[in-house]
JSON list of C-alpha atoms in Angstrom, two decimals:
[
{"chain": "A", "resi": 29, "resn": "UNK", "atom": "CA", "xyz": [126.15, 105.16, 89.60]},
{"chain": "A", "resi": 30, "resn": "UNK", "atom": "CA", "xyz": [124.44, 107.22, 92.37]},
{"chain": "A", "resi": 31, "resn": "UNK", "atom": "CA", "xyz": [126.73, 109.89, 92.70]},
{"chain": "A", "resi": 32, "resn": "UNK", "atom": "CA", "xyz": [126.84, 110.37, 88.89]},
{"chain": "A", "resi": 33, "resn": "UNK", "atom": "CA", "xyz": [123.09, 110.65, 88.41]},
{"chain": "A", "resi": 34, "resn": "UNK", "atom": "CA", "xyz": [122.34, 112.65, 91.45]},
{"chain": "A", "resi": 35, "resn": "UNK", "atom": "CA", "xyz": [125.34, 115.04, 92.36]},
{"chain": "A", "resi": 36, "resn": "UNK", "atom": "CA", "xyz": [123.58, 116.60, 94.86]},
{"chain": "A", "resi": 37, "resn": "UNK", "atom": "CA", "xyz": [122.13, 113.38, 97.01]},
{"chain": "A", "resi": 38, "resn": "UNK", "atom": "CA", "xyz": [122.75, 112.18, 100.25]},
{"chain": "A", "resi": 39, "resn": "UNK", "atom": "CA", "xyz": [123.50, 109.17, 101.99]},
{"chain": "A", "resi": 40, "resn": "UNK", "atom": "CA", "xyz": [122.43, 108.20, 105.42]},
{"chain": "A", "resi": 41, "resn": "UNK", "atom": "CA", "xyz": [124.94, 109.78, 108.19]},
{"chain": "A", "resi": 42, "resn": "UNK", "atom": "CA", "xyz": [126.90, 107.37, 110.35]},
{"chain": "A", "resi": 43, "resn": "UNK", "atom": "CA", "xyz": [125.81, 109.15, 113.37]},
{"chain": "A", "resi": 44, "resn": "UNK", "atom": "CA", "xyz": [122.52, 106.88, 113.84]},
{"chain": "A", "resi": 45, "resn": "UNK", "atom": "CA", "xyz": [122.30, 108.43, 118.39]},
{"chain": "A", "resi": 46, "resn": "UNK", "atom": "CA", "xyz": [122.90, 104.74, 119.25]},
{"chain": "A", "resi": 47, "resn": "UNK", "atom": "CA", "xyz": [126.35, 103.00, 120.43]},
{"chain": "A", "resi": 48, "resn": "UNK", "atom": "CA", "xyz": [126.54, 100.34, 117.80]},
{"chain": "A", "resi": 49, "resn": "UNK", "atom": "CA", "xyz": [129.08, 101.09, 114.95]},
{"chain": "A", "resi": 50, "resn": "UNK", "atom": "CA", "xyz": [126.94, 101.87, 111.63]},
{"chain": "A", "resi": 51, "resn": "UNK", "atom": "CA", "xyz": [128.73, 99.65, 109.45]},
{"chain": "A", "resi": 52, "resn": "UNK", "atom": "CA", "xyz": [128.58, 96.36, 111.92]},
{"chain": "A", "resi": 53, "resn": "UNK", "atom": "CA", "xyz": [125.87, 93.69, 111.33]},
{"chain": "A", "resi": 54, "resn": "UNK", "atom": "CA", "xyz": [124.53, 91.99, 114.47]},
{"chain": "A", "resi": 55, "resn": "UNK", "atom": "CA", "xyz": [123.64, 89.33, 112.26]},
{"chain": "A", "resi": 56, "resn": "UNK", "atom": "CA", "xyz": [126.55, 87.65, 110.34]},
{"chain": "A", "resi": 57, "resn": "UNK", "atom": "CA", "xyz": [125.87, 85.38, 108.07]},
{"chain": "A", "resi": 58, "resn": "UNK", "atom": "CA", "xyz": [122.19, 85.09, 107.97]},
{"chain": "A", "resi": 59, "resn": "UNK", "atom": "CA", "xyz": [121.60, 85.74, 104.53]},
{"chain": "A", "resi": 60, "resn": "UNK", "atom": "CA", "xyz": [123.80, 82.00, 103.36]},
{"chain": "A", "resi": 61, "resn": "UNK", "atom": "CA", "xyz": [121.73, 80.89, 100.78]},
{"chain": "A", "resi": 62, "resn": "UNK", "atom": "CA", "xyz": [121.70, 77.38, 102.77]},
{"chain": "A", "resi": 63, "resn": "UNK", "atom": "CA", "xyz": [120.67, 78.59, 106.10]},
{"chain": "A", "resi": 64, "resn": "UNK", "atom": "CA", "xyz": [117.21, 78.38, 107.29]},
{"chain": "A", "resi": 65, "resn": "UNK", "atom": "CA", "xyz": [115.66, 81.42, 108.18]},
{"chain": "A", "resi": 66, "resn": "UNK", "atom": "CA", "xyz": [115.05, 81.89, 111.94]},
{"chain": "A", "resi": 67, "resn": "UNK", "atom": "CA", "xyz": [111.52, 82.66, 113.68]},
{"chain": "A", "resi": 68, "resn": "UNK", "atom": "CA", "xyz": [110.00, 80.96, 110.68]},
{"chain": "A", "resi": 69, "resn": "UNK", "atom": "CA", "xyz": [107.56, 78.46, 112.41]},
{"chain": "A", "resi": 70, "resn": "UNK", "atom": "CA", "xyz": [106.15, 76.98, 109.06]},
{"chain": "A", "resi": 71, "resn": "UNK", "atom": "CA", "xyz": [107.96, 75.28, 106.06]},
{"chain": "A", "resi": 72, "resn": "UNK", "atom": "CA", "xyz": [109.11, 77.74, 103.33]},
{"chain": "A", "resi": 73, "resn": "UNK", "atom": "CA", "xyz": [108.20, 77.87, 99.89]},
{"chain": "A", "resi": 74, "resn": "UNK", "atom": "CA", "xyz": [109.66, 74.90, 97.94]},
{"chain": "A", "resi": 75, "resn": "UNK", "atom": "CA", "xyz": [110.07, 76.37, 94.92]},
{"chain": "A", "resi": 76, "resn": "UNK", "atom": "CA", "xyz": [113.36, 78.76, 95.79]},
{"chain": "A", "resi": 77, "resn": "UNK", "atom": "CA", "xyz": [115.95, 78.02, 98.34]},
{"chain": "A", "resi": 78, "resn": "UNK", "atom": "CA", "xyz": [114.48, 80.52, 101.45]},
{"chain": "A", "resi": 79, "resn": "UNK", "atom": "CA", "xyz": [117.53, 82.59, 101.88]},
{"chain": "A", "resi": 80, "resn": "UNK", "atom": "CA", "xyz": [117.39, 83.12, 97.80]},
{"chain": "A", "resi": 81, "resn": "UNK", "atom": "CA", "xyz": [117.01, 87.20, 97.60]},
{"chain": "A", "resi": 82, "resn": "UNK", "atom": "CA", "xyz": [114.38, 88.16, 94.76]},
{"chain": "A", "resi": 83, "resn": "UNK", "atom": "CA", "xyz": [113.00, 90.90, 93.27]},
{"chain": "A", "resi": 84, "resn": "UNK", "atom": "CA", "xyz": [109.42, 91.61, 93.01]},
{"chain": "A", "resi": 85, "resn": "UNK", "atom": "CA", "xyz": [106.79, 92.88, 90.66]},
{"chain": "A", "resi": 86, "resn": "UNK", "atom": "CA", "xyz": [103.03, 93.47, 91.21]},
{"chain": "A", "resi": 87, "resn": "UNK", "atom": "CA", "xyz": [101.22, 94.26, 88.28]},
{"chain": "A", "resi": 88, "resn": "UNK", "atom": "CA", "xyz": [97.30, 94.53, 87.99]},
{"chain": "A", "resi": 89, "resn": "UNK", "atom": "CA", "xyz": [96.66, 92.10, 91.47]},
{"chain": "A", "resi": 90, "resn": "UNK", "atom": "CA", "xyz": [99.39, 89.59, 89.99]},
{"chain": "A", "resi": 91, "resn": "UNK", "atom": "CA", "xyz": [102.40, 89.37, 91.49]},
{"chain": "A", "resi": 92, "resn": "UNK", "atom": "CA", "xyz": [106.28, 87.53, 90.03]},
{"chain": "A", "resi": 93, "resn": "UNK", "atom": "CA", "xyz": [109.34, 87.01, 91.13]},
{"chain": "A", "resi": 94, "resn": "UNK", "atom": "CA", "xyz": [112.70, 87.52, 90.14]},
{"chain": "A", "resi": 95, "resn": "UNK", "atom": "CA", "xyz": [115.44, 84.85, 92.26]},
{"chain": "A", "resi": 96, "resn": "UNK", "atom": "CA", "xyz": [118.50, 86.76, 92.25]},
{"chain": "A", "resi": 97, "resn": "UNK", "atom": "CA", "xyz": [120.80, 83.65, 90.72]},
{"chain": "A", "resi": 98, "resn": "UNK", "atom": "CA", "xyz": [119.13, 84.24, 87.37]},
{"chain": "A", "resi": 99, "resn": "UNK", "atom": "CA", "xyz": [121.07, 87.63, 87.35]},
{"chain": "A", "resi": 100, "resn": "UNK", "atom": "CA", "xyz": [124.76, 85.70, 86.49]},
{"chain": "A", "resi": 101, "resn": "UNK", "atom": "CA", "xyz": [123.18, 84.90, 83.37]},
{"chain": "A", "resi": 102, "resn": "UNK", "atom": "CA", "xyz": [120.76, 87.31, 82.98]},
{"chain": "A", "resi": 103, "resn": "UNK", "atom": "CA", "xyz": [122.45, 90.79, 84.10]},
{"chain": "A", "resi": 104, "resn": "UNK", "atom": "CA", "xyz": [119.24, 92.27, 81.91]},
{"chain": "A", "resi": 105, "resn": "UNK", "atom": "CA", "xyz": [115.90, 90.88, 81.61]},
{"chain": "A", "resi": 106, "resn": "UNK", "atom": "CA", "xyz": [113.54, 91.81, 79.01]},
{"chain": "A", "resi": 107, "resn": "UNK", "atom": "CA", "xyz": [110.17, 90.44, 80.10]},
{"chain": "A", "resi": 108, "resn": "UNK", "atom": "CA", "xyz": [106.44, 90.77, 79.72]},
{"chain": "A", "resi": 109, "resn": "UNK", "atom": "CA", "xyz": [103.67, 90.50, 82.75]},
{"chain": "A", "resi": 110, "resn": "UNK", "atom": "CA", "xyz": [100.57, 90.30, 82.91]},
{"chain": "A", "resi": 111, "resn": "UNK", "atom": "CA", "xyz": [100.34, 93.01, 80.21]},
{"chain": "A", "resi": 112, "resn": "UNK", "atom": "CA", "xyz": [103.13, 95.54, 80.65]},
{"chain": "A", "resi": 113, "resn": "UNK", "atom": "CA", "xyz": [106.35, 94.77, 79.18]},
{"chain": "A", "resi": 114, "resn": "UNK", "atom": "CA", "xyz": [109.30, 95.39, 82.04]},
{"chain": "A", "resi": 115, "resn": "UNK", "atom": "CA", "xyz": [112.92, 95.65, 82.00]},
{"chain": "A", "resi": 116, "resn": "UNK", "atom": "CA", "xyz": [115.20, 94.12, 85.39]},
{"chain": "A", "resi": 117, "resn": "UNK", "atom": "CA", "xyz": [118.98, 96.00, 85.24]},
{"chain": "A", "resi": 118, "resn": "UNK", "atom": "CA", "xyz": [121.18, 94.09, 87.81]},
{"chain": "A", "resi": 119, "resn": "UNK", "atom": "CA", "xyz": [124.84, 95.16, 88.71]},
{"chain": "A", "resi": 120, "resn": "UNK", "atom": "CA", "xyz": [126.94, 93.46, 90.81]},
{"chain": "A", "resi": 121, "resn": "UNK", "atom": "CA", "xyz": [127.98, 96.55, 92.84]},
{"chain": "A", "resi": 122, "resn": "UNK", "atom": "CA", "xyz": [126.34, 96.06, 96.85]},
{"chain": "A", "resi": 123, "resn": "UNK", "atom": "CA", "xyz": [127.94, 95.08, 99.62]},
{"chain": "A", "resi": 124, "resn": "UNK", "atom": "CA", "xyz": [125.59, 92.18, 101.45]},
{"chain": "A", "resi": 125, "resn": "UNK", "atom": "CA", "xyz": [124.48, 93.95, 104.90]},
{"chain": "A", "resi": 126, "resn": "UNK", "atom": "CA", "xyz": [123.54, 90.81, 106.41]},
{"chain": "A", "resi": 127, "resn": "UNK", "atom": "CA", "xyz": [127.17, 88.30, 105.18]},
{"chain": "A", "resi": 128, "resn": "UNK", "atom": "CA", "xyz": [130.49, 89.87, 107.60]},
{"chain": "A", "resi": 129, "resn": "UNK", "atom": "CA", "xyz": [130.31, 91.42, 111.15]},
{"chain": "A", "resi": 130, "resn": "UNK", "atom": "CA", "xyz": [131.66, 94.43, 109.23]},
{"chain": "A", "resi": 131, "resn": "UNK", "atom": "CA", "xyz": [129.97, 95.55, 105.82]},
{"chain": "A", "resi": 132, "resn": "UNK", "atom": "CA", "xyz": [132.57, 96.55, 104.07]},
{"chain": "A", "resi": 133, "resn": "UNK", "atom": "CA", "xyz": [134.33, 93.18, 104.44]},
{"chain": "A", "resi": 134, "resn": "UNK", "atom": "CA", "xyz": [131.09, 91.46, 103.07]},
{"chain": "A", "resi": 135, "resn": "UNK", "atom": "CA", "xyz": [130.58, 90.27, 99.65]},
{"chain": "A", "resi": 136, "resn": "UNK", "atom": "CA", "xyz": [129.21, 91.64, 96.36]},
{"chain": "A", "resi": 137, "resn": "UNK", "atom": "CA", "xyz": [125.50, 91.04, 95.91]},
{"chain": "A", "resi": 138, "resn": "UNK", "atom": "CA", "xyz": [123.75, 92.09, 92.65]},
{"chain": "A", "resi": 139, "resn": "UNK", "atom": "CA", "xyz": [121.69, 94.86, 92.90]},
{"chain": "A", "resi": 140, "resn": "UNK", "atom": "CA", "xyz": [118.33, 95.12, 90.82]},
{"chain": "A", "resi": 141, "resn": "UNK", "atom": "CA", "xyz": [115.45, 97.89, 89.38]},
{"chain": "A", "resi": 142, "resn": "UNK", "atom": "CA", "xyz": [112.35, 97.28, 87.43]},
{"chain": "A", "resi": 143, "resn": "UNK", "atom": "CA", "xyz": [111.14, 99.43, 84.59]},
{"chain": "A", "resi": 144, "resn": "UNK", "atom": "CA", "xyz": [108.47, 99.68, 81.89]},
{"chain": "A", "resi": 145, "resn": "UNK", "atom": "CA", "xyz": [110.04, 98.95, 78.60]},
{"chain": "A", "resi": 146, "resn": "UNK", "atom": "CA", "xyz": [107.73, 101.17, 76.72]},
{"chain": "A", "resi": 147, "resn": "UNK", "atom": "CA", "xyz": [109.32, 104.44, 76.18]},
{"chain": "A", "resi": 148, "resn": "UNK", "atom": "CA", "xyz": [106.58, 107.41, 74.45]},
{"chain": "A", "resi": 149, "resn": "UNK", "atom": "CA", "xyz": [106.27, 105.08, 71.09]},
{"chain": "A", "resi": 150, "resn": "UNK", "atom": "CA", "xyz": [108.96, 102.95, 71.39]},
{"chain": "A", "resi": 151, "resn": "UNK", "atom": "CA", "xyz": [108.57, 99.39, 72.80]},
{"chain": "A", "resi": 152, "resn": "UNK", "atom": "CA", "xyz": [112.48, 99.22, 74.22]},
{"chain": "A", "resi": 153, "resn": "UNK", "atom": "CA", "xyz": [114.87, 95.51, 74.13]},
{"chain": "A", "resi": 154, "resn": "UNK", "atom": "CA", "xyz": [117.71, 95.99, 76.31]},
{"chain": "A", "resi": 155, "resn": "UNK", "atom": "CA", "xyz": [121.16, 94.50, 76.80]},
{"chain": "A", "resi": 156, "resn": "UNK", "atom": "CA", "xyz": [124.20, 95.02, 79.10]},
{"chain": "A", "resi": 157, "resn": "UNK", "atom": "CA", "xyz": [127.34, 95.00, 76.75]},
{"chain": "A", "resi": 158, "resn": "UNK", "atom": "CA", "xyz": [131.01, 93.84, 77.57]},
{"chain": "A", "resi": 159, "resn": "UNK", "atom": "CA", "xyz": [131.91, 97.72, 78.71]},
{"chain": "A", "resi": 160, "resn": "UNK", "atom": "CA", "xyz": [129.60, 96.17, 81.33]},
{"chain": "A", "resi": 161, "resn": "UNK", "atom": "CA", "xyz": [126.71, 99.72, 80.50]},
{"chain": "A", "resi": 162, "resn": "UNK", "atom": "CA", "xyz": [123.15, 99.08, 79.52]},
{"chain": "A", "resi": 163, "resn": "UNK", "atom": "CA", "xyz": [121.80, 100.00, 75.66]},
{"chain": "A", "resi": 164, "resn": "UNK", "atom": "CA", "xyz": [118.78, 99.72, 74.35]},
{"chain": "A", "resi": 165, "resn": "UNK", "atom": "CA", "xyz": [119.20, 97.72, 70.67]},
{"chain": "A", "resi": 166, "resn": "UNK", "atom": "CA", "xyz": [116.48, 99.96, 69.04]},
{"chain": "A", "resi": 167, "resn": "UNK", "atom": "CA", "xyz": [118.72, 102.96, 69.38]},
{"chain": "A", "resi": 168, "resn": "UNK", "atom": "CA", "xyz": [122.05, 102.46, 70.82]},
{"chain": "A", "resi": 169, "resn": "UNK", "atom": "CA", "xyz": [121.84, 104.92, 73.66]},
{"chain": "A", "resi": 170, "resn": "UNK", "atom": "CA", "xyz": [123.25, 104.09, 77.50]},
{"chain": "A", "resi": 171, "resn": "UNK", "atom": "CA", "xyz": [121.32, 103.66, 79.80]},
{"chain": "A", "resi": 172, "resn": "UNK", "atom": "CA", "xyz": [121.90, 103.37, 83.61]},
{"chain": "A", "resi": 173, "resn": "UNK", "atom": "CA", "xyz": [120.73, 101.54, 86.84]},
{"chain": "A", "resi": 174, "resn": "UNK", "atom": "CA", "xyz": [118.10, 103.81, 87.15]},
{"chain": "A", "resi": 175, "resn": "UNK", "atom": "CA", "xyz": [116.24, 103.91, 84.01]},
{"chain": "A", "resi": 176, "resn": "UNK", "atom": "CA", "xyz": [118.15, 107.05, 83.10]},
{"chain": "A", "resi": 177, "resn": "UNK", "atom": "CA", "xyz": [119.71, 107.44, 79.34]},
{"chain": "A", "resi": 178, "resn": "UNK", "atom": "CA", "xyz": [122.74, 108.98, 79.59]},
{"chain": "A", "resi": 179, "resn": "UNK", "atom": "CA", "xyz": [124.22, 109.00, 75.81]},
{"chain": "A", "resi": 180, "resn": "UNK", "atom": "CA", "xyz": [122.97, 108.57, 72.67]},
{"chain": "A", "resi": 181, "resn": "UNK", "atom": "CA", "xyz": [119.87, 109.23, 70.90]},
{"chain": "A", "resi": 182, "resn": "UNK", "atom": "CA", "xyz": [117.71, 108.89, 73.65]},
{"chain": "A", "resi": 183, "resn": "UNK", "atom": "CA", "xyz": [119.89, 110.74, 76.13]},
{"chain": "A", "resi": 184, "resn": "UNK", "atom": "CA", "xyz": [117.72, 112.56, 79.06]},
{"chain": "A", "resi": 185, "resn": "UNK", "atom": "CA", "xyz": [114.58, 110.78, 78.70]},
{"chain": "A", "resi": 186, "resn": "UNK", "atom": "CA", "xyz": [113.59, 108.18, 81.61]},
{"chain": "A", "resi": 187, "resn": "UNK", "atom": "CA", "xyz": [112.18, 105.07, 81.88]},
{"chain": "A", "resi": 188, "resn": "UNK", "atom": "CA", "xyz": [109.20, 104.75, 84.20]},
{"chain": "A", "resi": 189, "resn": "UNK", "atom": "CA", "xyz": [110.02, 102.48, 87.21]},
{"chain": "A", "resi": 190, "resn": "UNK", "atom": "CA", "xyz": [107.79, 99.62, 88.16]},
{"chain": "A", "resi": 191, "resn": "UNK", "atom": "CA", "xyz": [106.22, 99.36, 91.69]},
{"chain": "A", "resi": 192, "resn": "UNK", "atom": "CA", "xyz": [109.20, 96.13, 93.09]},
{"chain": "A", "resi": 193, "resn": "UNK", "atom": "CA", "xyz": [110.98, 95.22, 96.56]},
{"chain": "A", "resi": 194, "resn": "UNK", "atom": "CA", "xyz": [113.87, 93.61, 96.96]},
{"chain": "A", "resi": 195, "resn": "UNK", "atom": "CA", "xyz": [113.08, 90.54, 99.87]},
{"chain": "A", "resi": 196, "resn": "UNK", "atom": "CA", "xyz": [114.40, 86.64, 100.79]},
{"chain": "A", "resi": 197, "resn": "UNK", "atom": "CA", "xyz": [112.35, 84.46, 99.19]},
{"chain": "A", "resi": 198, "resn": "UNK", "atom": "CA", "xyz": [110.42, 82.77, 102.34]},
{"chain": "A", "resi": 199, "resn": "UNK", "atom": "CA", "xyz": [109.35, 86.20, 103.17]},
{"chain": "A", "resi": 200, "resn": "UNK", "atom": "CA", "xyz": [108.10, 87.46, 99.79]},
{"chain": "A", "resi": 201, "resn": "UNK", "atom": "CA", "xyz": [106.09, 83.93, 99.13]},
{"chain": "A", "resi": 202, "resn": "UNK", "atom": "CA", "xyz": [105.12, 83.39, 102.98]},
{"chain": "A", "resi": 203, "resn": "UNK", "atom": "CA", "xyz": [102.62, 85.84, 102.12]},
{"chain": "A", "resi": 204, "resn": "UNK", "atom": "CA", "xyz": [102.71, 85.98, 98.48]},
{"chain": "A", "resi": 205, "resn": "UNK", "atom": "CA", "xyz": [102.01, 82.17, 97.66]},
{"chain": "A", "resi": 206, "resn": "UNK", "atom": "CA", "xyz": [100.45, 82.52, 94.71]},
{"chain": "A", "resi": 207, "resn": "UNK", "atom": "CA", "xyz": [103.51, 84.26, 92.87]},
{"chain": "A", "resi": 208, "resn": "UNK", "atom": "CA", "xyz": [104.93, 83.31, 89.86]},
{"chain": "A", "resi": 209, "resn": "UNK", "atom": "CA", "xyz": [108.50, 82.60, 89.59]},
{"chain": "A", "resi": 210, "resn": "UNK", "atom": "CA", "xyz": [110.88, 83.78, 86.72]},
{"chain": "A", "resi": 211, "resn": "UNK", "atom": "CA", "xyz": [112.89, 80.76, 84.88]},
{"chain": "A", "resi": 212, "resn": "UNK", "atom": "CA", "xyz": [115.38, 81.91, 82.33]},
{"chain": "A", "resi": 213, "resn": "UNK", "atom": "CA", "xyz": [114.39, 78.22, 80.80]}
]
């Protein structure tokens, strides 16, 4: 979706002025859900396995997270936090940096942006339909992964992103501890 909703960007050039290839990872396998991160002296967080990648929001001092494993079920999440009404989009379209020695043979990882749901007057719902696209309900128009409507109604308007990071778990809550955590329950 990059290269249809900005034609003209860039991606980072291969030739990085050190020896090691760009696409290898020196760290294979770190990011297995089961493994235990290393240099972490103190217990992780309980709540979430510590390898579990999550998305984060901050709004008003108040800070939630998003564990990626929610995003089988929940490719779009309509939510509201601590006042503002948000929207997650997550695509299953990145290669995991951190799984193979090379990149490209790694697997797919979800990736994930945060938006306000509140469009001018219009308090949004979203879904992501079996064409796998995302549509708002009020109006019908496509939207894509980055808050961008690109049909319909709506078309050419944007979304206003939310402040997030994308992090593993043990890091976000080693010094986030007080962070809620999303449940689809």
């Amino acid at each position: 979706q990059f290269a249809l909703a900005y034609p003209a960007g860039q991606g980072l050039s291969r030739h990085t002025g050190f020896r090691r290839n760009y696409g290898d990872n020196p760290y294979r396998g770190y990011d297995d859900i089961n493994n235990v991160p290393f240099l972490l002296s103190d217990p992780a967080d309980p709540r979430l396995p510590a390898m579990e990648r999550v998305v984060n929001i901050s709004v008003n001092g108040k800070h939630r997270v998003y564990p990626f494993s929610v995003f089988d079920e929940e490719p779009v999440i309509n939510d509201k936090f601590n006042g503002v009404s948000i929207v997650i989009f997550s695509m299953d379209d990145a290669a995991s940096a951190l799984d193979e020695r090379s990149i490209a043979d790694s697997r797919i990882i979800p990736s994930a942006t945060v938006f306000r749901r509140q469009l001018d007057d219009l308090l949004l719902d979203f879904e992501k339909r079996d064409d796998g696209n995302f549509y708002d309900v009020q109006t019908g128009s496509q939207w894509n992964l980055f808050g961008q409507a690109v049909a319909g109604p709506l078309h050419g308007k944007e979304l206003v992103d939310v402040t997030n990071g994308v992090h593993f778990a043990f890091a976000w809550l080693a010094f986030h501890p007080e962070s809620e955590i999303y449940s689809s329950l």
